[in-house]
Short mmCIF file of N, CA, C and O in Angstrom, two decimals:
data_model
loop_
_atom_site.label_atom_id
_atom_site.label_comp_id
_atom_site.label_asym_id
_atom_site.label_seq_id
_atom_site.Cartn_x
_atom_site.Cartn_y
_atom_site.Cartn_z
N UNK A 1 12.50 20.84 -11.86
CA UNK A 1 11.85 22.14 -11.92
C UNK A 1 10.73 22.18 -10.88
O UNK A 1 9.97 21.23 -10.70
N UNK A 2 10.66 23.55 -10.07
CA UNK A 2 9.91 23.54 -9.28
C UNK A 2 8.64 24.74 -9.41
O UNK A 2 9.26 25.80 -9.52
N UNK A 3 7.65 24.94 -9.43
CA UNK A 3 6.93 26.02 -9.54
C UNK A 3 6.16 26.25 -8.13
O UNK A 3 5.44 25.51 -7.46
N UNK A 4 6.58 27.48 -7.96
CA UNK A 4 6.04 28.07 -6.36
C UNK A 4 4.73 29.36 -6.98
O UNK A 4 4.65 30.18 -7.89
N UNK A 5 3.68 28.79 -5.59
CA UNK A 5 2.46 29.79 -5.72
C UNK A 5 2.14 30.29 -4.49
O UNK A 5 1.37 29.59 -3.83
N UNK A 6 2.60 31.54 -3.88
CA UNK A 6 2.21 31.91 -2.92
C UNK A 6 0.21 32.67 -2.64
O UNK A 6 -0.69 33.05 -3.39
N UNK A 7 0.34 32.58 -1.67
CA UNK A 7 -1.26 32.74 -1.37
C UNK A 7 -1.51 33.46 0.14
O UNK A 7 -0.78 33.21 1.10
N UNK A 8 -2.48 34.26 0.18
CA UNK A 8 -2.82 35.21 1.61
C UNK A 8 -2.70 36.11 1.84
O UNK A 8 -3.46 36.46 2.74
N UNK A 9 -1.88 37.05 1.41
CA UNK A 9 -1.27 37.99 1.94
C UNK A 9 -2.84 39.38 1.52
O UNK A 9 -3.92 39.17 0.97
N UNK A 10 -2.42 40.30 1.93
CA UNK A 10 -3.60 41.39 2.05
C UNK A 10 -3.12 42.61 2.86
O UNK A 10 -1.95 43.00 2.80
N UNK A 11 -4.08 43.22 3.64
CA UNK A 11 -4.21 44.47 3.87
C UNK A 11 -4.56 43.64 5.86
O UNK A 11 -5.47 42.84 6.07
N UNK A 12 -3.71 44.07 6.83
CA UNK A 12 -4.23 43.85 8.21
C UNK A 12 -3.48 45.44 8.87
O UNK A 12 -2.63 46.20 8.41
N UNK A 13 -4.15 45.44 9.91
CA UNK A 13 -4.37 46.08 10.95
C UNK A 13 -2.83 45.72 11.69
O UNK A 13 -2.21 44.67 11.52
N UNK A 14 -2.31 47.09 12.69
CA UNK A 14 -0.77 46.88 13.28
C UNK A 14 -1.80 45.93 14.56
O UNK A 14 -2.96 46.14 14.89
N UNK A 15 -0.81 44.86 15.08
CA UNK A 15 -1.40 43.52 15.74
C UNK A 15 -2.26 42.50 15.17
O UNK A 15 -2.81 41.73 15.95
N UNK A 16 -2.50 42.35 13.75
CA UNK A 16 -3.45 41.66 13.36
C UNK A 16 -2.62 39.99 12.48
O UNK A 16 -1.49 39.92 11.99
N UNK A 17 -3.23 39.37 12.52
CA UNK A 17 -2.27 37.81 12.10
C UNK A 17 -2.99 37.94 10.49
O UNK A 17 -3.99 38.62 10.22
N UNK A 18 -2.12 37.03 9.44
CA UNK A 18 -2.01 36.69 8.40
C UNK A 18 -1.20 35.31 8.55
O UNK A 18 -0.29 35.00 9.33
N UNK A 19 -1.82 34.61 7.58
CA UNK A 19 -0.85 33.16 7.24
C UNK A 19 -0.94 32.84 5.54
O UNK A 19 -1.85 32.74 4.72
N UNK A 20 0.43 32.74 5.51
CA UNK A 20 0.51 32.86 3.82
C UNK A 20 0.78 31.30 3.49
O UNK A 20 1.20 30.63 4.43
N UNK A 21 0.60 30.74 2.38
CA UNK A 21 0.63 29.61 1.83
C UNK A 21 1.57 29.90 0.63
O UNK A 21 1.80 31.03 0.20
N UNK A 22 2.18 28.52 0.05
CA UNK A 22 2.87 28.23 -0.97
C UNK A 22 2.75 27.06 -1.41
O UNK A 22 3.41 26.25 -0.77
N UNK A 23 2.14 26.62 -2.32
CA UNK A 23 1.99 25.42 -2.79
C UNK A 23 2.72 24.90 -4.36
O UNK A 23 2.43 25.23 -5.51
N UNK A 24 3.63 24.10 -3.90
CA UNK A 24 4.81 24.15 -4.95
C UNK A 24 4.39 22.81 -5.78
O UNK A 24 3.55 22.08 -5.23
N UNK A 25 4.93 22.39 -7.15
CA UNK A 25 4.66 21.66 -7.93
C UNK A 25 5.46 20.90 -7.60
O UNK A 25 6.49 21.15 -6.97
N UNK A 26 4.93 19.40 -8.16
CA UNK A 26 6.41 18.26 -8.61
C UNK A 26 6.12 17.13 -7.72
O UNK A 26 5.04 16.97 -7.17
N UNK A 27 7.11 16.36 -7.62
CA UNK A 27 6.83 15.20 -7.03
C UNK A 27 7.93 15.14 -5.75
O UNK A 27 7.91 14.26 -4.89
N UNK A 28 9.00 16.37 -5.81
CA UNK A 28 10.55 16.63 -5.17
C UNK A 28 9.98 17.46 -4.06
O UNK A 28 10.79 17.69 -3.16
N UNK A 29 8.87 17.93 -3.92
CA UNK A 29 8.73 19.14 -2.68
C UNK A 29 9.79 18.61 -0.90
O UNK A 29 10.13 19.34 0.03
N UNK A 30 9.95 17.43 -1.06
CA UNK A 30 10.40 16.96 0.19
C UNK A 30 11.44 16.86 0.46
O UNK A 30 11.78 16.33 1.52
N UNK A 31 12.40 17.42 -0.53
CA UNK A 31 13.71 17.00 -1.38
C UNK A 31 14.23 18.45 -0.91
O UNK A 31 15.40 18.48 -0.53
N UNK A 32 13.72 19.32 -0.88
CA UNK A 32 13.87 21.25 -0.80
C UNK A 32 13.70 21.80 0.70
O UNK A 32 12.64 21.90 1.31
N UNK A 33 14.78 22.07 1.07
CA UNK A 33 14.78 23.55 2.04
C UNK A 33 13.95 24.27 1.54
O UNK A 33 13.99 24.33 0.31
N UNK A 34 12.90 25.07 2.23
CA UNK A 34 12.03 26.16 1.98
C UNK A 34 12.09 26.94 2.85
O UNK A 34 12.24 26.56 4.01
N UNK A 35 11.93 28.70 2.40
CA UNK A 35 12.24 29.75 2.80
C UNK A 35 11.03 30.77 2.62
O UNK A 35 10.10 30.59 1.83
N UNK A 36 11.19 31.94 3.52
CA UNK A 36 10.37 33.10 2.70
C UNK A 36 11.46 34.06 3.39
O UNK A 36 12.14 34.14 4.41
N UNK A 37 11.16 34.83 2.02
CA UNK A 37 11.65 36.46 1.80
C UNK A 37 10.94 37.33 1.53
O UNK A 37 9.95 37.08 0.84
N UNK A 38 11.16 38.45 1.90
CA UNK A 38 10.26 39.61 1.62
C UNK A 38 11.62 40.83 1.29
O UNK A 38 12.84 40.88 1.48
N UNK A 39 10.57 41.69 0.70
CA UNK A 39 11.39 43.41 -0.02
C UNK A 39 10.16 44.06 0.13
O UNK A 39 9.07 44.07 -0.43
N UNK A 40 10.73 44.64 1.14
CA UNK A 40 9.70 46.09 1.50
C UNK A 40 10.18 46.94 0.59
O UNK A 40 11.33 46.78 0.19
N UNK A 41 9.12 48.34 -0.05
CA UNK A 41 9.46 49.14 -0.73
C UNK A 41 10.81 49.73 -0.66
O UNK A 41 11.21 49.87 0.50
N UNK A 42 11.69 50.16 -1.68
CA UNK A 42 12.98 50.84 -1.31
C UNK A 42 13.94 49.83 -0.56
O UNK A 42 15.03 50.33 -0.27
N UNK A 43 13.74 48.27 -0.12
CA UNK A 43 14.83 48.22 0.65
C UNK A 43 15.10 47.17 -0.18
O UNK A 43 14.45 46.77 -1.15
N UNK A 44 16.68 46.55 0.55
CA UNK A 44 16.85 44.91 -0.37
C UNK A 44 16.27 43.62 -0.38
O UNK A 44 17.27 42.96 -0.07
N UNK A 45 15.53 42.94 -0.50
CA UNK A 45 15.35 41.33 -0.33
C UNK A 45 15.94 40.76 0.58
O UNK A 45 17.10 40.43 0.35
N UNK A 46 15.19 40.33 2.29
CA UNK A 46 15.88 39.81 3.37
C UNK A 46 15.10 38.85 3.45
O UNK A 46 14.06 38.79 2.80
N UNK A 47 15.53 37.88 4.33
CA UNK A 47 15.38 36.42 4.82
C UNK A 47 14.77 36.33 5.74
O UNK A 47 15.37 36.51 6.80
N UNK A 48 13.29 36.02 5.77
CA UNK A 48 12.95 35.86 6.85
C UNK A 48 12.13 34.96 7.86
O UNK A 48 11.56 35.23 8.92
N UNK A 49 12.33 33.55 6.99
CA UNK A 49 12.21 32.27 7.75
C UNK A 49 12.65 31.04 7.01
O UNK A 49 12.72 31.17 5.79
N UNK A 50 12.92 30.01 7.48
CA UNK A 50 13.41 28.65 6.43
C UNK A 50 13.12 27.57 7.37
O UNK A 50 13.09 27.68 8.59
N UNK A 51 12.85 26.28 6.52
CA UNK A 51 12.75 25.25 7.37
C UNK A 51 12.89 23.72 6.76
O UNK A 51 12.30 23.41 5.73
N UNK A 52 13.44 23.11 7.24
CA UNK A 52 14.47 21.85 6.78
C UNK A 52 13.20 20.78 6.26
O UNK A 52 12.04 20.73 6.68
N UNK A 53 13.82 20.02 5.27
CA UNK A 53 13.01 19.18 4.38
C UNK A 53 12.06 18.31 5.23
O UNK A 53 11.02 17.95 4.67
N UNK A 54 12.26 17.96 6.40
CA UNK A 54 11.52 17.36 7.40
C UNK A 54 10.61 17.82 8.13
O UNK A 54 9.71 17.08 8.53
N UNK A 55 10.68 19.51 8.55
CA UNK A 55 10.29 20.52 9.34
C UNK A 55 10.75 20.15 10.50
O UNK A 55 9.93 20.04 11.41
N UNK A 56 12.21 19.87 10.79
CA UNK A 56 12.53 19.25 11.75
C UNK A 56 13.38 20.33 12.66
O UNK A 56 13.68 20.09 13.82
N UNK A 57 13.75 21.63 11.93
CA UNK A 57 14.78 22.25 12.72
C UNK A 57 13.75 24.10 11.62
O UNK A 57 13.09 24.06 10.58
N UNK A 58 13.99 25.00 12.26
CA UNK A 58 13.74 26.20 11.72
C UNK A 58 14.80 27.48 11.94
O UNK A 58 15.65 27.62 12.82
N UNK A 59 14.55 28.09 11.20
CA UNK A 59 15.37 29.82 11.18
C UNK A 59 14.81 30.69 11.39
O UNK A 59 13.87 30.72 10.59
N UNK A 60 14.77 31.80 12.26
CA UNK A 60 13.99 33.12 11.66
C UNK A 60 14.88 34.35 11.93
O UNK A 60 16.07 34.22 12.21
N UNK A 61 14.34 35.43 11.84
CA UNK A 61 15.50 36.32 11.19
C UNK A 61 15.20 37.07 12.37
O UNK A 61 13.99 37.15 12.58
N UNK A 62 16.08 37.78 13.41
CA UNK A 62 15.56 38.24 14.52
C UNK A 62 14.59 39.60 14.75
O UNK A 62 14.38 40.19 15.81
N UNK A 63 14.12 39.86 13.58
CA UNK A 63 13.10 40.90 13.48
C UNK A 63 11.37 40.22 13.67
O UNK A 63 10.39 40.88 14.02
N UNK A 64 11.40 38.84 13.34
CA UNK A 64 10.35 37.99 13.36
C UNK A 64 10.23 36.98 14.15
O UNK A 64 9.17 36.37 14.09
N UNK A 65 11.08 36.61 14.92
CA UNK A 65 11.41 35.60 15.73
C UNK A 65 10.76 35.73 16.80
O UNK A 65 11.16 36.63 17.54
N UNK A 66 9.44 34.84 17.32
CA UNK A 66 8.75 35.14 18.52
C UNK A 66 7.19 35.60 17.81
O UNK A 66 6.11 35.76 18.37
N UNK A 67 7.58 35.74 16.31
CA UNK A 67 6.19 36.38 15.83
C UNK A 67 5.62 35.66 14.93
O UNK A 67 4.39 35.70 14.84
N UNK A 68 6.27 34.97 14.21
CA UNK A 68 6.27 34.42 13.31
C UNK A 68 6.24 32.96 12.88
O UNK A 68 7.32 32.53 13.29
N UNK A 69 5.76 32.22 12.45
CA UNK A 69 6.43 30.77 12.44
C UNK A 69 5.92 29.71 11.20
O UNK A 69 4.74 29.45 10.95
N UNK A 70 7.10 29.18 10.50
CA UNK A 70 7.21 28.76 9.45
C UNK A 70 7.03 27.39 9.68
O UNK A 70 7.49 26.79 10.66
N UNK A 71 6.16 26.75 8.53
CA UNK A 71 5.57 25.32 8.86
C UNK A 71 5.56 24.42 7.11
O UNK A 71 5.64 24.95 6.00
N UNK A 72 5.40 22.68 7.54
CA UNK A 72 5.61 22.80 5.93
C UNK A 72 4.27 21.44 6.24
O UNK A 72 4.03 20.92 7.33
N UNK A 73 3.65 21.17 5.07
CA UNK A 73 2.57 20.15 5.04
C UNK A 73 3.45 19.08 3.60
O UNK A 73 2.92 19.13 2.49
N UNK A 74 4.57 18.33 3.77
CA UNK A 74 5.55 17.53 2.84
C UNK A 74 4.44 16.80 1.79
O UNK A 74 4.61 16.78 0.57
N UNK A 75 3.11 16.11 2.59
CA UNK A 75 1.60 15.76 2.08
C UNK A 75 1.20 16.57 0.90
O UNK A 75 0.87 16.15 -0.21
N UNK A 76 1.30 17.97 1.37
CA UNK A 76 0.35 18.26 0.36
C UNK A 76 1.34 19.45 -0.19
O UNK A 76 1.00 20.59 -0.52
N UNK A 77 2.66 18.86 -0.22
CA UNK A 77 3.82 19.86 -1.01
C UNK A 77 3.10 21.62 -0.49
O UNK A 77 2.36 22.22 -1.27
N UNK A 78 3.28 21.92 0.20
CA UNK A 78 2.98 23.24 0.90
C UNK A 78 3.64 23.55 1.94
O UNK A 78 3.79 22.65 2.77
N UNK A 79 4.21 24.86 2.20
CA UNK A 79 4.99 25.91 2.87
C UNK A 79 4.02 26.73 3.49
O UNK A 79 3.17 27.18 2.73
N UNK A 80 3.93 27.11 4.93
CA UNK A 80 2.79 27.87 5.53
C UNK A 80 3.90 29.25 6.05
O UNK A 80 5.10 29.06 6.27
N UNK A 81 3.36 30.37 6.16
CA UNK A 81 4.01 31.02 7.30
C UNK A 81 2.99 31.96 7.56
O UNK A 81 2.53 32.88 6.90
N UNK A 82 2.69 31.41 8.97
CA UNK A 82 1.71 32.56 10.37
C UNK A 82 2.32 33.38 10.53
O UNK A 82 3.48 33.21 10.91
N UNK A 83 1.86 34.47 10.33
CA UNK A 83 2.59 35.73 11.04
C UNK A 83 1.06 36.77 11.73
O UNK A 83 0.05 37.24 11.19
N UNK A 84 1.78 36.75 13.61
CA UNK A 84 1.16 37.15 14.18
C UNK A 84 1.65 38.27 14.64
O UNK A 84 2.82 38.44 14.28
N UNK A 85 1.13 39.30 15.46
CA UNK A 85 1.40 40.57 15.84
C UNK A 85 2.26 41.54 14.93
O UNK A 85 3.27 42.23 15.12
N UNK A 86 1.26 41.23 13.67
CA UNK A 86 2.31 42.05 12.54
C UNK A 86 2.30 43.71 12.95
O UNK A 86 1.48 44.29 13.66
N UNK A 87 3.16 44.12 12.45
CA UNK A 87 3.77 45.60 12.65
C UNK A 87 4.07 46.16 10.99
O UNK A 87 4.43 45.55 9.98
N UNK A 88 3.70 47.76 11.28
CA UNK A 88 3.78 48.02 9.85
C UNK A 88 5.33 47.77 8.89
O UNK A 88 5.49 47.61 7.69
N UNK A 89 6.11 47.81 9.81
CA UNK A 89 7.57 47.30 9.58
C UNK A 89 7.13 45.87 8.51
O UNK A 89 7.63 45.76 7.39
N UNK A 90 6.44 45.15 8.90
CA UNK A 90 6.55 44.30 8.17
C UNK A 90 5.76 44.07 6.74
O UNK A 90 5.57 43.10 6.01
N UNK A 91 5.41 45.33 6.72
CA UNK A 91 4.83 45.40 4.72
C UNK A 91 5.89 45.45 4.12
O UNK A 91 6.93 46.07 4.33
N UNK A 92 5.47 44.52 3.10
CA UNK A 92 6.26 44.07 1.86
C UNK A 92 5.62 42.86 1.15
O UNK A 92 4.65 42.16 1.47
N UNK A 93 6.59 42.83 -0.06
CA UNK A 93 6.20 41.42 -0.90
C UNK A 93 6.48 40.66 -0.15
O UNK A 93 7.44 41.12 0.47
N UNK A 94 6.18 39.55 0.26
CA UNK A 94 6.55 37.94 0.57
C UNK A 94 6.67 36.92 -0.50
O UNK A 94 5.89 36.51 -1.36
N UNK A 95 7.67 36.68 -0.24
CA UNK A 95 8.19 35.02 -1.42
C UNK A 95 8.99 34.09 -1.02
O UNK A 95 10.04 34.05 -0.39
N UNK A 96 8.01 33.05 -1.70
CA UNK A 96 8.55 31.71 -1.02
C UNK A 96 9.61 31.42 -2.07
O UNK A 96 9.69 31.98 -3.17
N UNK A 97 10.69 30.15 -1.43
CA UNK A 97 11.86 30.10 -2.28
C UNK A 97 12.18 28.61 -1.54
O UNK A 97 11.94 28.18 -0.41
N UNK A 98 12.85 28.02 -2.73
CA UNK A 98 12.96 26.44 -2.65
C UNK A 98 14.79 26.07 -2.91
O UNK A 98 15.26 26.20 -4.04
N UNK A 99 15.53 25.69 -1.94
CA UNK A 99 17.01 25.43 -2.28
C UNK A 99 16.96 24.02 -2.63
O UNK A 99 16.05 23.44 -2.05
N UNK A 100 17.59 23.35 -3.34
CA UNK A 100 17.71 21.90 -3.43
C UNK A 100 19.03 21.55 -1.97
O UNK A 100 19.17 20.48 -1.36
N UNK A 101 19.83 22.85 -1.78
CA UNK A 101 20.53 22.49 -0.36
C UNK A 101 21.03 21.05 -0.58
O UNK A 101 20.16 20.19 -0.69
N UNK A 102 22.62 20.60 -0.67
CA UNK A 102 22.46 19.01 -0.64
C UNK A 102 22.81 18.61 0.35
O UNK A 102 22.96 17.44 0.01
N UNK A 103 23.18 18.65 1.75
CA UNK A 103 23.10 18.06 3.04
C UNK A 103 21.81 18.40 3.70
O UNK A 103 21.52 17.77 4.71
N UNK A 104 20.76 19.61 3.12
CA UNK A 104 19.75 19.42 3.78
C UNK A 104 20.10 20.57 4.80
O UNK A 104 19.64 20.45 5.94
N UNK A 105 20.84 21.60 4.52
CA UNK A 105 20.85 22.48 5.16
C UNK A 105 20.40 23.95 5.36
O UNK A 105 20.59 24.69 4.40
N UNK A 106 20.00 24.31 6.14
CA UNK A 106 19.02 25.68 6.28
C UNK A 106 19.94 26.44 5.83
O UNK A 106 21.06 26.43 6.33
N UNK A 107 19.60 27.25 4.76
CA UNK A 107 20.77 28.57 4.56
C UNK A 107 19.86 29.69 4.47
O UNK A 107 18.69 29.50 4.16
N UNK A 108 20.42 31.05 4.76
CA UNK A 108 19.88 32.31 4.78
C UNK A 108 19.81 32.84 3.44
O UNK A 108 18.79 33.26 2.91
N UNK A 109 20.55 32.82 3.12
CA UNK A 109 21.05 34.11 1.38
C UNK A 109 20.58 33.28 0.39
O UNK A 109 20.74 32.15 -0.06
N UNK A 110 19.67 34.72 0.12
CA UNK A 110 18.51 34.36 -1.12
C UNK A 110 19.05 34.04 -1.97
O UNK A 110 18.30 33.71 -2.88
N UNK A 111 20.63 33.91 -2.29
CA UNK A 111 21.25 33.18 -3.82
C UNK A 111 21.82 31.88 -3.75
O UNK A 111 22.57 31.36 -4.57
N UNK A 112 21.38 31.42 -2.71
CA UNK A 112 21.46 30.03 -2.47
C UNK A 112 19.84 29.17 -2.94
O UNK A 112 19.70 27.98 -3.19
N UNK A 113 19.07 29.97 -2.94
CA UNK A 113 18.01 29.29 -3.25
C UNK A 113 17.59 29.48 -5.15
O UNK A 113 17.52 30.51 -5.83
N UNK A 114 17.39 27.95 -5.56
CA UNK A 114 16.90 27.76 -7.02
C UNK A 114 15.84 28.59 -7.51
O UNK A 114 15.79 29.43 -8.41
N UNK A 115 14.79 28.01 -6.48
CA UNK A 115 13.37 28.43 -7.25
C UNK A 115 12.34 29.15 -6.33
O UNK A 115 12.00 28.65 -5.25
N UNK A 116 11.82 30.39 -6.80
CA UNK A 116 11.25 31.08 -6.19
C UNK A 116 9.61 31.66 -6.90
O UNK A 116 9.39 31.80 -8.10
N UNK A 117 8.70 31.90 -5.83
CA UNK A 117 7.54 32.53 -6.52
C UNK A 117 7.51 33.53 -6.82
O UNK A 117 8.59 34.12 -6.76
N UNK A 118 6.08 34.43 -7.43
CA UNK A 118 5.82 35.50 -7.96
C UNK A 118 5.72 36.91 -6.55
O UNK A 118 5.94 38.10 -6.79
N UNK A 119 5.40 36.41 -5.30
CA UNK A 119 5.58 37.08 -4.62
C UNK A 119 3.65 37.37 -3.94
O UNK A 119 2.75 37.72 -4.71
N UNK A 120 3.44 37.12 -2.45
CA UNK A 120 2.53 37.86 -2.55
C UNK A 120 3.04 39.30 -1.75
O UNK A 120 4.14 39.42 -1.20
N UNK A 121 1.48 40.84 -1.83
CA UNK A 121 1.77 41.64 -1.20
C UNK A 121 1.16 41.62 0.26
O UNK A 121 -0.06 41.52 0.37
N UNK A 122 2.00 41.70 1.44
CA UNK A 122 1.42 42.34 2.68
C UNK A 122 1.62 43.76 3.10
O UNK A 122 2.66 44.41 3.02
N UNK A 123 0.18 44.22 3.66
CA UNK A 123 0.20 45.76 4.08
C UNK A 123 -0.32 45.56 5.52
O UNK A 123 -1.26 44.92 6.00
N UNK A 124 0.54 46.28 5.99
CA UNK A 124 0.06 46.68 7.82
C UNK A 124 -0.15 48.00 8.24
O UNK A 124 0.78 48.81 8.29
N UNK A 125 -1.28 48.27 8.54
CA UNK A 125 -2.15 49.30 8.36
C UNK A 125 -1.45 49.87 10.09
O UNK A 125 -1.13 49.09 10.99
N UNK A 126 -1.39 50.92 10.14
CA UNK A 126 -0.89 51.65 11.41
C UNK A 126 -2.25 52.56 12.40
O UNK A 126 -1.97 53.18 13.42
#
């Protein structure tokens, strides 16, 4: 069992950076593919970064790619994601999500992943 706590998120300005945290329970954090997703109002739950139990290889979803970048601290069981030159496009909940993955592989689709947080909110002010 894994328990995810996301952290950061708020109210920025269109061009302004945010970096969200997730600090997951257990003694397995190193064991888990980790991801974040977000659901902007009205739309579905998309994918929009992951990164391998090592932080050895990453994903991002090509709406964030170049903007964004997903990091993991295995030390202190924590999931980071910087997000710079945000755009109002990118308000929504953010949530982190944990696959047990058993080759250790990056996957996209949020129903591949076990365990997920409560969600924080980001707003990008125009």
């Amino acid at each position: 069992q894994v328990q995810l706590v996301e952290s950061g998120g708020g109210l920025v300005q269109t061009g302004g950076s945010l970096r969200l945290s997730c600090a997951a329970s257990g003694r397995t954090f190193v064991y888990y593919v980790m991801a974040w997703f977000r659901r902007a109002p009205g739309k579905e739950r998309e994918f929009v970064a992951a990164i391998r139990r090592t932080g050895g290889n990453t994903v991002y979803a090509d709406s964030v790619k170049g903007r964004f970048t997903i990091s993991r601290d295995n030390a202190k069981n924590t999931v980071f994601l910087q997000m710079d030159s945000l755009e109002p496009e990118d308000t929504a909940v953010y949530y982190c999500a944990a696959d047990r993955s058993p080759l250790g592989i990056v996957r996209t689709a949020a129903i591949e992943y076990d365990y997920w947080g409560q969600g924080t909110q980001v707003t990008v002010s125009s």
